[in-house]
Amino acid sequence: MKCVNRRTFLQTASAAGLAGAGFWATASQAAELPKRKFLMCLSPNLIGVKAKPHEAIKLALQYGYQSVAPYPWLMVKYSKDELEELVGAMKDADLQWGGAIVWPFCTSDDAEFKEKRQGMSETAKALKRAGVTRCFTWTGPGSNTLAYVANFRLHVRRLREMGSLLGDHGLRLGVEYLGTKTMARKTKFPFVRTLAGMKELTDEVGLSNVGLCLDAWHWFQAGDTEEDILRLTNREVVTVDICDAPADMPRDEMPDSPRALPCTTGVIDVKAFLRGLLKIGYNGPVGTEPFDKSLKEMSTEQAMTVASTAMKKAFALIE
């Protein structure tokens, strides 16, 4: 029988103890992850599916979604009865509304902004009647006419005014930064294109209902990390999108589209992105915006199956 001296025994025992400690630490960390509160959200048009609101509700139920993106451009035209019927269908299906798209409005032209504000007022009334509580817009990664400080001040002023209007109708506004480098290089003056930069902007706006719209694509493009997400609170995150990026292409050379459905190429660390949201207790909608033309060439059933499978695969990473 091989003889083991005291020193060897202690070294072996110590290594085994550390390995065991590592195992229990890893298991403990996994156990400490909070339960998911965010919802898988269906935006049919973003995955190449043409569906009217009631059709979208049926598809969401069929494919395991918990949320549906509203159609503000239709809701503003609906009668009171039509809106009530839609709200009833959502309630019967036990689905929640996702975020309503709000087209960018931070123009330097006062007359143009006034017109956009009037349109937003009508849309906000319709969204309130439908029970929608979240909407989102975005900023450009740069400007050809305004240097950074002037552009920052313009956005603060416009976001305060529009955010206040939306808040009066019970709506939260998420603002998305565009981190795609190839887009930024086309502008003369750079603007906000990171999570930290957008948080600085929304903090300056100073309204509790104005926060961030987070997109895994732009998070990846900007070089943001899970730690950046952990500096946020649930209140600050209004809406979220996830996707993947093309393989075999340097990040700095990627165009803004096409992208890919989440967990299909493995380029974007979707797990770290969602884990950050999990840790801050985010409880809103999570959709996908792959800008993938091939989805439009599929049947509704094929596109819904491919997209919902990708979303469920992403969610399974943190469950």
Short mmCIF file of C-alpha atoms in Angstrom, two decimals:
data_model
loop_
_atom_site.label_atom_id
_atom_site.label_comp_id
_atom_site.label_asym_id
_atom_site.label_seq_id
_atom_site.Cartn_x
_atom_site.Cartn_y
_atom_site.Cartn_z
CA MET A 1 0.00 0.00 0.00
CA LYS A 2 1.29 3.46 -0.96
CA CYS A 3 2.33 5.57 2.01
CA VAL A 4 0.99 9.16 2.13
CA ASN A 5 2.99 11.58 4.26
CA ARG A 6 1.38 14.22 6.43
CA ARG A 7 2.17 17.15 4.11
CA THR A 8 0.67 15.40 1.07
CA PHE A 9 -2.40 14.44 3.08
CA LEU A 10 -2.97 18.01 4.24
CA GLN A 11 -2.49 19.44 0.75
CA THR A 12 -4.92 16.91 -0.71
CA ALA A 13 -7.47 17.49 2.05
CA SER A 14 -7.16 21.26 1.65
CA ALA A 15 -7.70 21.07 -2.12
CA ALA A 16 -10.71 18.84 -1.65
CA GLY A 17 -12.11 21.22 0.93
CA LEU A 18 -11.71 24.21 -1.38
CA ALA A 19 -13.33 22.32 -4.25
CA GLY A 20 -16.22 21.45 -2.01
CA ALA A 21 -16.51 25.05 -0.87
CA GLY A 22 -16.57 26.14 -4.49
CA PHE A 23 -19.36 23.73 -5.25
CA TRP A 24 -21.47 24.90 -2.34
CA ALA A 25 -20.74 28.57 -3.17
CA THR A 26 -21.88 28.02 -6.76
CA ALA A 27 -24.97 26.15 -5.63
CA SER A 28 -25.72 28.88 -3.09
CA GLN A 29 -25.38 31.63 -5.70
CA ALA A 30 -27.73 29.78 -8.04
CA ALA A 31 -30.24 29.32 -5.25
CA GLU A 32 -30.09 33.00 -4.40
CA LEU A 33 -31.22 34.12 -7.86
CA PRO A 34 -34.71 35.58 -7.51
CA LYS A 35 -37.68 34.18 -9.37
CA ARG A 36 -38.33 35.66 -12.80
CA LYS A 37 -40.90 38.44 -12.86
CA PHE A 38 -40.52 39.67 -16.44
CA LEU A 39 -42.87 38.47 -19.16
CA MET A 40 -42.31 37.03 -22.62
CA CYS A 41 -43.89 39.59 -24.94
CA LEU A 42 -45.23 39.07 -28.45
CA SER A 43 -44.80 41.80 -31.08
CA PRO A 44 -46.04 40.01 -34.21
CA ASN A 45 -44.82 42.53 -36.76
CA LEU A 46 -41.26 42.37 -35.39
CA ILE A 47 -41.02 38.66 -36.18
CA GLY A 48 -42.59 38.90 -39.62
CA VAL A 49 -46.12 37.95 -38.58
CA LYS A 50 -49.12 39.93 -39.76
CA ALA A 51 -51.79 39.78 -37.09
CA LYS A 52 -54.55 42.10 -35.96
CA PRO A 53 -54.87 42.72 -32.20
CA HIS A 54 -57.36 39.93 -31.51
CA GLU A 55 -55.31 37.54 -33.65
CA ALA A 56 -52.19 38.50 -31.70
CA ILE A 57 -53.94 37.60 -28.45
CA LYS A 58 -54.81 34.14 -29.78
CA LEU A 59 -51.24 33.60 -31.02
CA ALA A 60 -49.82 34.68 -27.67
CA LEU A 61 -51.95 32.11 -25.88
CA GLN A 62 -51.12 29.39 -28.36
CA TYR A 63 -47.36 29.86 -28.18
CA GLY A 64 -46.87 30.55 -24.50
CA TYR A 65 -46.47 34.33 -24.28
CA GLN A 66 -47.58 36.28 -21.22
CA SER A 67 -47.69 39.72 -22.83
CA VAL A 68 -48.69 41.36 -26.12
CA ALA A 69 -47.42 44.62 -27.56
CA PRO A 70 -50.24 47.15 -28.07
CA TYR A 71 -51.07 48.70 -31.43
CA PRO A 72 -51.27 52.45 -30.65
CA TRP A 73 -51.80 53.44 -34.30
CA LEU A 74 -54.99 51.34 -34.30
CA MET A 75 -56.13 52.01 -30.75
CA VAL A 76 -56.28 55.74 -31.40
CA LYS A 77 -58.85 55.00 -34.14
CA TYR A 78 -60.95 52.54 -32.11
CA SER A 79 -64.35 53.43 -30.77
CA LYS A 80 -65.07 53.10 -27.05
CA ASP A 81 -66.80 49.78 -27.64
CA GLU A 82 -63.95 48.41 -29.75
CA LEU A 83 -61.41 49.28 -27.06
CA GLU A 84 -63.54 47.73 -24.34
CA GLU A 85 -63.88 44.55 -26.39
CA LEU A 86 -60.10 44.38 -26.85
CA VAL A 87 -59.45 44.97 -23.14
CA GLY A 88 -61.94 42.23 -22.33
CA ALA A 89 -60.16 39.81 -24.65
CA MET A 90 -56.83 40.57 -22.96
CA LYS A 91 -58.38 40.04 -19.54
CA ASP A 92 -60.00 36.75 -20.54
CA ALA A 93 -56.65 35.55 -21.89
CA ASP A 94 -54.86 36.66 -18.69
CA LEU A 95 -52.32 38.63 -20.76
CA GLN A 96 -50.61 41.92 -19.95
CA TRP A 97 -49.81 44.74 -22.34
CA GLY A 98 -46.23 45.24 -23.45
CA GLY A 99 -44.76 48.60 -24.41
CA ALA A 100 -46.38 50.84 -27.03
CA ILE A 101 -44.06 52.31 -29.65
CA VAL A 102 -43.72 56.11 -29.62
CA TRP A 103 -41.92 57.59 -32.60
CA PRO A 104 -38.98 59.94 -31.79
CA PHE A 105 -40.12 63.46 -31.04
CA CYS A 106 -36.99 65.33 -29.89
CA THR A 107 -36.93 67.76 -32.79
CA SER A 108 -35.42 71.24 -32.48
CA ASP A 109 -38.34 72.66 -34.51
CA ASP A 110 -40.91 73.99 -32.03
CA ALA A 111 -43.81 73.86 -34.50
CA GLU A 112 -43.00 70.27 -35.39
CA PHE A 113 -42.76 69.31 -31.73
CA LYS A 114 -46.10 70.97 -30.99
CA GLU A 115 -47.70 68.87 -33.71
CA LYS A 116 -46.09 65.69 -32.35
CA ARG A 117 -47.25 66.58 -28.86
CA GLN A 118 -50.84 66.96 -30.01
CA GLY A 119 -50.72 63.57 -31.69
CA MET A 120 -49.17 62.06 -28.57
CA SER A 121 -51.97 63.48 -26.44
CA GLU A 122 -54.61 61.64 -28.47
CA THR A 123 -52.60 58.42 -28.48
CA ALA A 124 -52.02 58.61 -24.72
CA LYS A 125 -55.76 58.92 -24.10
CA ALA A 126 -56.43 55.79 -26.14
CA LEU A 127 -53.63 53.85 -24.44
CA LYS A 128 -54.96 54.84 -21.02
CA ARG A 129 -58.46 53.63 -21.92
CA ALA A 130 -56.95 50.32 -23.04
CA GLY A 131 -55.02 49.94 -19.78
CA VAL A 132 -51.57 50.27 -21.35
CA THR A 133 -48.98 51.58 -18.86
CA ARG A 134 -45.66 51.39 -20.77
CA CYS A 135 -44.36 52.96 -23.96
CA PHE A 136 -40.94 53.52 -25.49
CA THR A 137 -39.00 55.66 -27.92
CA TRP A 138 -35.34 56.05 -28.86
CA THR A 139 -32.59 58.58 -29.50
CA GLY A 140 -30.15 58.72 -32.39
CA PRO A 141 -26.47 57.83 -31.78
CA GLY A 142 -25.42 61.22 -33.11
CA SER A 143 -26.43 64.36 -34.96
CA ASN A 144 -25.20 66.26 -38.00
CA THR A 145 -26.37 69.62 -36.66
CA LEU A 146 -26.17 69.58 -32.85
CA ALA A 147 -23.04 69.03 -30.77
CA TYR A 148 -23.37 66.80 -27.69
CA VAL A 149 -24.29 69.39 -25.03
CA ALA A 150 -26.86 71.16 -27.21
CA ASN A 151 -28.41 67.83 -28.18
CA PHE A 152 -28.44 66.69 -24.55
CA ARG A 153 -30.25 69.86 -23.46
CA LEU A 154 -32.77 69.51 -26.28
CA HIS A 155 -33.55 65.91 -25.30
CA VAL A 156 -33.93 66.81 -21.63
CA ARG A 157 -36.38 69.60 -22.49
CA ARG A 158 -38.46 67.54 -24.92
CA LEU A 159 -38.48 64.42 -22.73
CA ARG A 160 -39.62 66.42 -19.72
CA GLU A 161 -42.54 67.89 -21.60
CA MET A 162 -43.62 64.68 -23.33
CA GLY A 163 -42.89 62.58 -20.26
CA SER A 164 -45.11 64.84 -18.19
CA LEU A 165 -47.93 64.49 -20.71
CA LEU A 166 -47.63 60.71 -20.74
CA GLY A 167 -47.42 60.59 -16.96
CA ASP A 168 -50.74 62.44 -16.74
CA HIS A 169 -52.24 59.43 -18.52
CA GLY A 170 -50.57 56.84 -16.31
CA LEU A 171 -47.87 55.98 -18.84
CA ARG A 172 -44.19 55.27 -18.29
CA LEU A 173 -41.75 56.15 -21.08
CA GLY A 174 -38.63 54.12 -21.79
CA VAL A 175 -35.90 55.73 -23.89
CA GLU A 176 -33.60 53.49 -25.91
CA TYR A 177 -29.99 54.34 -26.75
CA LEU A 178 -28.56 53.12 -30.06
CA GLY A 179 -25.14 51.59 -29.53
CA THR A 180 -24.45 50.39 -33.08
CA LYS A 181 -21.05 51.78 -34.00
CA THR A 182 -21.62 51.73 -37.77
CA MET A 183 -24.62 54.04 -37.25
CA ALA A 184 -22.72 56.43 -35.01
CA ARG A 185 -19.92 56.78 -37.55
CA LYS A 186 -22.36 58.23 -40.07
CA THR A 187 -23.03 61.30 -37.90
CA LYS A 188 -20.92 64.41 -37.37
CA PHE A 189 -21.50 64.85 -33.64
CA PRO A 190 -21.72 61.78 -31.34
CA PHE A 191 -24.54 61.45 -28.83
CA VAL A 192 -25.68 59.02 -26.13
CA ARG A 193 -24.90 55.43 -27.12
CA THR A 194 -24.28 53.61 -23.82
CA LEU A 195 -26.41 52.54 -20.89
CA ALA A 196 -24.54 54.88 -18.52
CA GLY A 197 -25.04 57.78 -20.94
CA MET A 198 -28.77 57.12 -21.22
CA LYS A 199 -29.13 56.84 -17.45
CA GLU A 200 -27.41 60.23 -17.13
CA LEU A 201 -29.90 61.68 -19.60
CA THR A 202 -33.01 60.23 -17.95
CA ASP A 203 -31.71 61.21 -14.50
CA GLU A 204 -31.41 64.78 -15.75
CA VAL A 205 -34.99 64.66 -17.05
CA GLY A 206 -35.95 63.99 -13.45
CA LEU A 207 -39.39 62.40 -13.94
CA SER A 208 -40.22 59.18 -12.15
CA ASN A 209 -42.11 57.83 -15.18
CA VAL A 210 -39.21 58.36 -17.62
CA GLY A 211 -36.65 55.56 -17.70
CA LEU A 212 -34.87 53.22 -20.07
CA CYS A 213 -35.79 50.89 -22.90
CA LEU A 214 -33.05 48.24 -22.90
CA ASP A 215 -32.15 46.29 -26.03
CA ALA A 216 -29.60 43.46 -25.79
CA TRP A 217 -28.33 44.40 -29.26
CA HIS A 218 -27.35 47.94 -28.30
CA TRP A 219 -26.14 46.77 -24.87
CA PHE A 220 -23.78 44.42 -26.73
CA GLN A 221 -22.79 46.99 -29.33
CA ALA A 222 -21.96 49.56 -26.65
CA GLY A 223 -19.79 47.12 -24.72
CA ASP A 224 -22.10 47.33 -21.72
CA THR A 225 -22.07 44.57 -19.09
CA GLU A 226 -24.25 42.88 -16.51
CA GLU A 227 -22.73 45.20 -13.90
CA ASP A 228 -24.14 48.19 -15.82
CA ILE A 229 -27.63 46.69 -15.57
CA LEU A 230 -27.15 46.08 -11.85
CA ARG A 231 -26.74 49.84 -11.35
CA LEU A 232 -30.37 50.24 -12.37
CA THR A 233 -33.61 49.64 -10.48
CA ASN A 234 -36.78 47.98 -11.68
CA ARG A 235 -38.45 51.39 -11.78
CA GLU A 236 -35.85 52.69 -14.22
CA VAL A 237 -36.36 49.91 -16.78
CA VAL A 238 -39.59 50.28 -18.75
CA THR A 239 -39.29 47.84 -21.67
CA VAL A 240 -36.75 45.27 -22.90
CA ASP A 241 -35.83 43.48 -26.14
CA ILE A 242 -33.41 40.60 -26.64
CA CYS A 243 -31.77 39.20 -29.77
CA ASP A 244 -28.52 37.73 -31.03
CA ALA A 245 -25.90 39.05 -33.44
CA PRO A 246 -24.52 37.67 -36.71
CA ALA A 247 -21.67 35.21 -36.38
CA ASP A 248 -18.23 35.64 -37.97
CA MET A 249 -18.40 39.43 -38.16
CA PRO A 250 -16.45 41.95 -36.02
CA ARG A 251 -18.77 43.87 -33.71
CA ASP A 252 -17.49 47.25 -34.92
CA GLU A 253 -18.43 46.35 -38.51
CA MET A 254 -21.95 45.04 -37.89
CA PRO A 255 -24.79 46.99 -39.50
CA ASP A 256 -27.83 47.66 -37.32
CA SER A 257 -29.70 44.94 -39.17
CA PRO A 258 -30.17 42.10 -39.76
CA ARG A 259 -29.82 40.68 -36.29
CA ALA A 260 -30.81 37.21 -35.11
CA LEU A 261 -33.31 35.65 -32.76
CA PRO A 262 -31.95 35.18 -29.22
CA CYS A 263 -29.71 32.19 -28.50
CA THR A 264 -29.28 31.30 -32.18
CA THR A 265 -25.66 32.34 -32.78
CA GLY A 266 -24.29 32.71 -29.23
CA VAL A 267 -22.58 36.02 -30.02
CA ILE A 268 -24.53 38.11 -27.49
CA ASP A 269 -24.37 36.98 -23.86
CA VAL A 270 -28.14 36.90 -23.42
CA LYS A 271 -27.76 34.98 -20.16
CA ALA A 272 -25.77 37.79 -18.50
CA PHE A 273 -28.22 40.37 -19.86
CA LEU A 274 -31.30 38.57 -18.50
CA ARG A 275 -29.53 37.66 -15.26
CA GLY A 276 -28.96 41.35 -14.61
CA LEU A 277 -32.65 42.07 -15.15
CA LEU A 278 -33.52 39.16 -12.88
CA LYS A 279 -31.35 40.51 -10.07
CA ILE A 280 -32.89 44.00 -10.14
CA GLY A 281 -36.39 42.52 -10.08
CA TYR A 282 -37.48 43.75 -13.50
CA ASN A 283 -41.15 42.88 -13.95
CA GLY A 284 -42.00 44.20 -17.40
CA PRO A 285 -42.22 42.83 -20.94
CA VAL A 286 -39.29 41.23 -22.80
CA GLY A 287 -39.70 40.95 -26.57
CA THR A 288 -37.43 40.43 -29.57
CA GLU A 289 -36.57 42.57 -32.58
CA PRO A 290 -34.37 40.50 -34.90
CA PHE A 291 -34.91 42.48 -38.15
CA ASP A 292 -34.70 39.11 -39.92
CA LYS A 293 -36.28 39.17 -43.38
CA SER A 294 -36.33 35.37 -43.55
CA LEU A 295 -39.08 35.35 -40.90
CA LYS A 296 -41.38 37.20 -43.30
CA GLU A 297 -40.96 34.40 -45.81
CA MET A 298 -42.26 31.83 -43.32
CA SER A 299 -45.85 30.92 -42.62
CA THR A 300 -47.37 32.35 -39.45
CA GLU A 301 -47.05 28.97 -37.75
CA GLN A 302 -43.39 28.59 -38.76
CA ALA A 303 -42.39 32.11 -37.67
CA MET A 304 -44.26 31.83 -34.37
CA THR A 305 -42.70 28.45 -33.64
CA VAL A 306 -39.14 29.60 -34.42
CA ALA A 307 -39.48 32.87 -32.49
CA SER A 308 -41.22 31.44 -29.43
CA THR A 309 -38.71 28.57 -29.22
CA ALA A 310 -35.82 31.05 -29.29
CA MET A 311 -37.42 33.18 -26.56
CA LYS A 312 -38.11 30.19 -24.33
CA LYS A 313 -34.53 29.01 -24.79
CA ALA A 314 -33.28 32.40 -23.66
CA PHE A 315 -35.53 32.44 -20.59
CA ALA A 316 -34.43 28.93 -19.68
CA LEU A 317 -30.88 30.23 -19.25
CA ILE A 318 -31.85 31.93 -15.99
CA GLU A 319 -34.49 29.52 -14.70
#
